[in-house]
PDB file of C-alpha atoms in Angstrom:
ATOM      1  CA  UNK A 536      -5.330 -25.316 -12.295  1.00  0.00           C
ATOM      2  CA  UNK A 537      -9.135 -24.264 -11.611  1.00  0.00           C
ATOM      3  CA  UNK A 538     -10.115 -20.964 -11.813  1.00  0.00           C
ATOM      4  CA  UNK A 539     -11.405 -18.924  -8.806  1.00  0.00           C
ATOM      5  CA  UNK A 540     -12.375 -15.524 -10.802  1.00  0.00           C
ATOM      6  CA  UNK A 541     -11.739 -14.632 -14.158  1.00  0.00           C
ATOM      7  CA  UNK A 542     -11.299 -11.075 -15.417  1.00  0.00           C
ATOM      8  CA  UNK A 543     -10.953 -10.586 -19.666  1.00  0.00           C
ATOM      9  CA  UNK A 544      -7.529 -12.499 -20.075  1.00  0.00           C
ATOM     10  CA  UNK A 545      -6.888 -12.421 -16.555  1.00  0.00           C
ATOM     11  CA  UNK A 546      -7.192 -15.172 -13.991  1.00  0.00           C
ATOM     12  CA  UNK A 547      -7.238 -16.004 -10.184  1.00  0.00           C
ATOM     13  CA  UNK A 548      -5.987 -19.952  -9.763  1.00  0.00           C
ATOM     14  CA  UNK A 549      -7.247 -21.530  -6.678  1.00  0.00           C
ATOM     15  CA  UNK A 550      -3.846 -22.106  -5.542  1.00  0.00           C
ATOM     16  CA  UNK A 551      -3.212 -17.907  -6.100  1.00  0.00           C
ATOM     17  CA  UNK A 552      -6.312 -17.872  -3.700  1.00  0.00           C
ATOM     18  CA  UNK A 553      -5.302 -19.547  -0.878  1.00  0.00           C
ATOM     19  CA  UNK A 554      -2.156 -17.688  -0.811  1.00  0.00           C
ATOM     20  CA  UNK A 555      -4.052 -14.586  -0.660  1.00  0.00           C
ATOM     21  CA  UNK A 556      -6.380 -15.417   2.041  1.00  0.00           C
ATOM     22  CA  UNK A 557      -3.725 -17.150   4.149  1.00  0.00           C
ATOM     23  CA  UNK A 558      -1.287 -13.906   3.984  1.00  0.00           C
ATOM     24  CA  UNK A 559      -4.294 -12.201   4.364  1.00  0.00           C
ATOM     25  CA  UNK A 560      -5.680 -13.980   7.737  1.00  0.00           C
ATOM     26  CA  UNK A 561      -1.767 -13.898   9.038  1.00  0.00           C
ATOM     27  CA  UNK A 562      -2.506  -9.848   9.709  1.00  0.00           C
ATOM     28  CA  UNK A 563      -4.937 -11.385  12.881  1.00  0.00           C
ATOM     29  CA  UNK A 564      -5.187 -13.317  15.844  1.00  0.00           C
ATOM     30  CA  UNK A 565      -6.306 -16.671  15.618  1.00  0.00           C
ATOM     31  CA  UNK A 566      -9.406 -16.218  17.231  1.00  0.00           C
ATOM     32  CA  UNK A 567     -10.132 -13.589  15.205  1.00  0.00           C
ATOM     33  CA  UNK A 568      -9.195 -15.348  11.732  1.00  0.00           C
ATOM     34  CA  UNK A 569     -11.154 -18.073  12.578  1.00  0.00           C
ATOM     35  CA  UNK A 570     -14.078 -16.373  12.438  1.00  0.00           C
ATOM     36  CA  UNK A 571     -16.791 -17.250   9.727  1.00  0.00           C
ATOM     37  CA  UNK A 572     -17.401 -13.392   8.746  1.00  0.00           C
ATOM     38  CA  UNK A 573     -13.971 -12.503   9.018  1.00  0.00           C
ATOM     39  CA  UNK A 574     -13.354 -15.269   6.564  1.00  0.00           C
ATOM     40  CA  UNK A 575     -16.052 -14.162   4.205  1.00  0.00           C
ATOM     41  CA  UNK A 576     -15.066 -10.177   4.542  1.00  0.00           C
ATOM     42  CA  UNK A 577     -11.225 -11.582   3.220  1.00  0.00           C
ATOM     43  CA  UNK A 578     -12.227 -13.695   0.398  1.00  0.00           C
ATOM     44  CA  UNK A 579     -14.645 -10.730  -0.575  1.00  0.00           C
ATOM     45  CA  UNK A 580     -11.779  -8.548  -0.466  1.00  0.00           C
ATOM     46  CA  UNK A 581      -9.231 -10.717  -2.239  1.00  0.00           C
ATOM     47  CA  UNK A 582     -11.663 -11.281  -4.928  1.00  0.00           C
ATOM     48  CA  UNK A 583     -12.462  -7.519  -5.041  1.00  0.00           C
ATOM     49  CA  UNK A 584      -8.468  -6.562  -5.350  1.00  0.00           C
ATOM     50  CA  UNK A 585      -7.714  -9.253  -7.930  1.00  0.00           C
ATOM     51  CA  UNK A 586     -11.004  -7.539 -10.238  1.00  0.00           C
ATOM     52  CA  UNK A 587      -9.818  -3.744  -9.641  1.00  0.00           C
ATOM     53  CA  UNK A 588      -6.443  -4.785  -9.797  1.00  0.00           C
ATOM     54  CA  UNK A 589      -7.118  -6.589 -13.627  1.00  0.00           C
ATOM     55  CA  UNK A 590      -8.986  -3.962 -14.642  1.00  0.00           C
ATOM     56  CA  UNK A 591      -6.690  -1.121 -13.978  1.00  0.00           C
ATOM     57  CA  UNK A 592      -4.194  -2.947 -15.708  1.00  0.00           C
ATOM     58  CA  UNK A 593      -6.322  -3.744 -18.753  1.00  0.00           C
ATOM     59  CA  UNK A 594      -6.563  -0.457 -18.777  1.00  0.00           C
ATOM     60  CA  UNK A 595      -3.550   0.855 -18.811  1.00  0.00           C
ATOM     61  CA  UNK A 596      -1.897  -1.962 -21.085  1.00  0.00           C
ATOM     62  CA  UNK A 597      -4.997  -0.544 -23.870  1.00  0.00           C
ATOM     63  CA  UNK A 598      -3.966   3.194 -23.393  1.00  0.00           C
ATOM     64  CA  UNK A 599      -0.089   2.514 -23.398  1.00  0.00           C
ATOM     65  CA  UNK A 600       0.073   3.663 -19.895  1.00  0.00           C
ATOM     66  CA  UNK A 601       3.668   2.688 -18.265  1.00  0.00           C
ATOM     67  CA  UNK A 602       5.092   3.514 -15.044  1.00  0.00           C
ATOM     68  CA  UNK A 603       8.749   4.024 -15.142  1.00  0.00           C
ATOM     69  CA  UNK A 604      10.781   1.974 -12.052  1.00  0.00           C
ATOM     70  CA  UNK A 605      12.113   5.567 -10.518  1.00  0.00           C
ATOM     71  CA  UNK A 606       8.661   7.435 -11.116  1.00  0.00           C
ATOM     72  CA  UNK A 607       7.226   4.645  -8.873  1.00  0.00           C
ATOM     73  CA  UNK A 608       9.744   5.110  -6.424  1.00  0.00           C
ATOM     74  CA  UNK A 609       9.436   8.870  -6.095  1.00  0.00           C
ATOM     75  CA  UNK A 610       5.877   8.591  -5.142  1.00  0.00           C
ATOM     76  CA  UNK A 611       6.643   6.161  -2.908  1.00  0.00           C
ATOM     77  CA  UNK A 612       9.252   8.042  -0.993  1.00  0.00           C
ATOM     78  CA  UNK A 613       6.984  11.077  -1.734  1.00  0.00           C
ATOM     79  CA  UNK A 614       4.104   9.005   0.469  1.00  0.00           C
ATOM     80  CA  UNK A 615       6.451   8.096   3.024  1.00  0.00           C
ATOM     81  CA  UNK A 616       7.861  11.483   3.993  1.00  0.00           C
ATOM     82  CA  UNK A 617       3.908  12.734   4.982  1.00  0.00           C
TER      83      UNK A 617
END
């Protein structure tokens, strides 16, 4: 599978991607989507999310940082109660 991006031992597979950019694109209207900057502004962003995304994880994986399933959850609910 080719590589889009590669971060350390991380990698972003073409076929990842696409799947990004078209859930990505699905969030406007078709006129909208089909728009060269628009285009460019979402691969930029999926690109940018996949590289914070592998480094925060690198990062936490090297200082033994793990999130319990019920901490997550209580900041979540936390969030959605304002």
């Amino acid at each position: 599978e080719q590589t889009v991006v590669k971060v350390n031992e991380s990698q972003l597979t073409l076929k990842e991607y696409a799947e990004n950019l078209s859930r990505y694109l699905k969030n406007f209207d078709a006129v909208v989507a089909r728009s060269p900057q628009q285009i460019q502004r979402a691969r930029d962003a999926i690109v940018r999310k996949f590289i914070l995304d592998s480094l925060l994880e690198d990062h936490a994986r090297k200082n033994n940082i793990v999130v319990q399933p019920k901490e997550l959850q209580d900041e979540i609910n936390e969030i959605r109660s304002g």
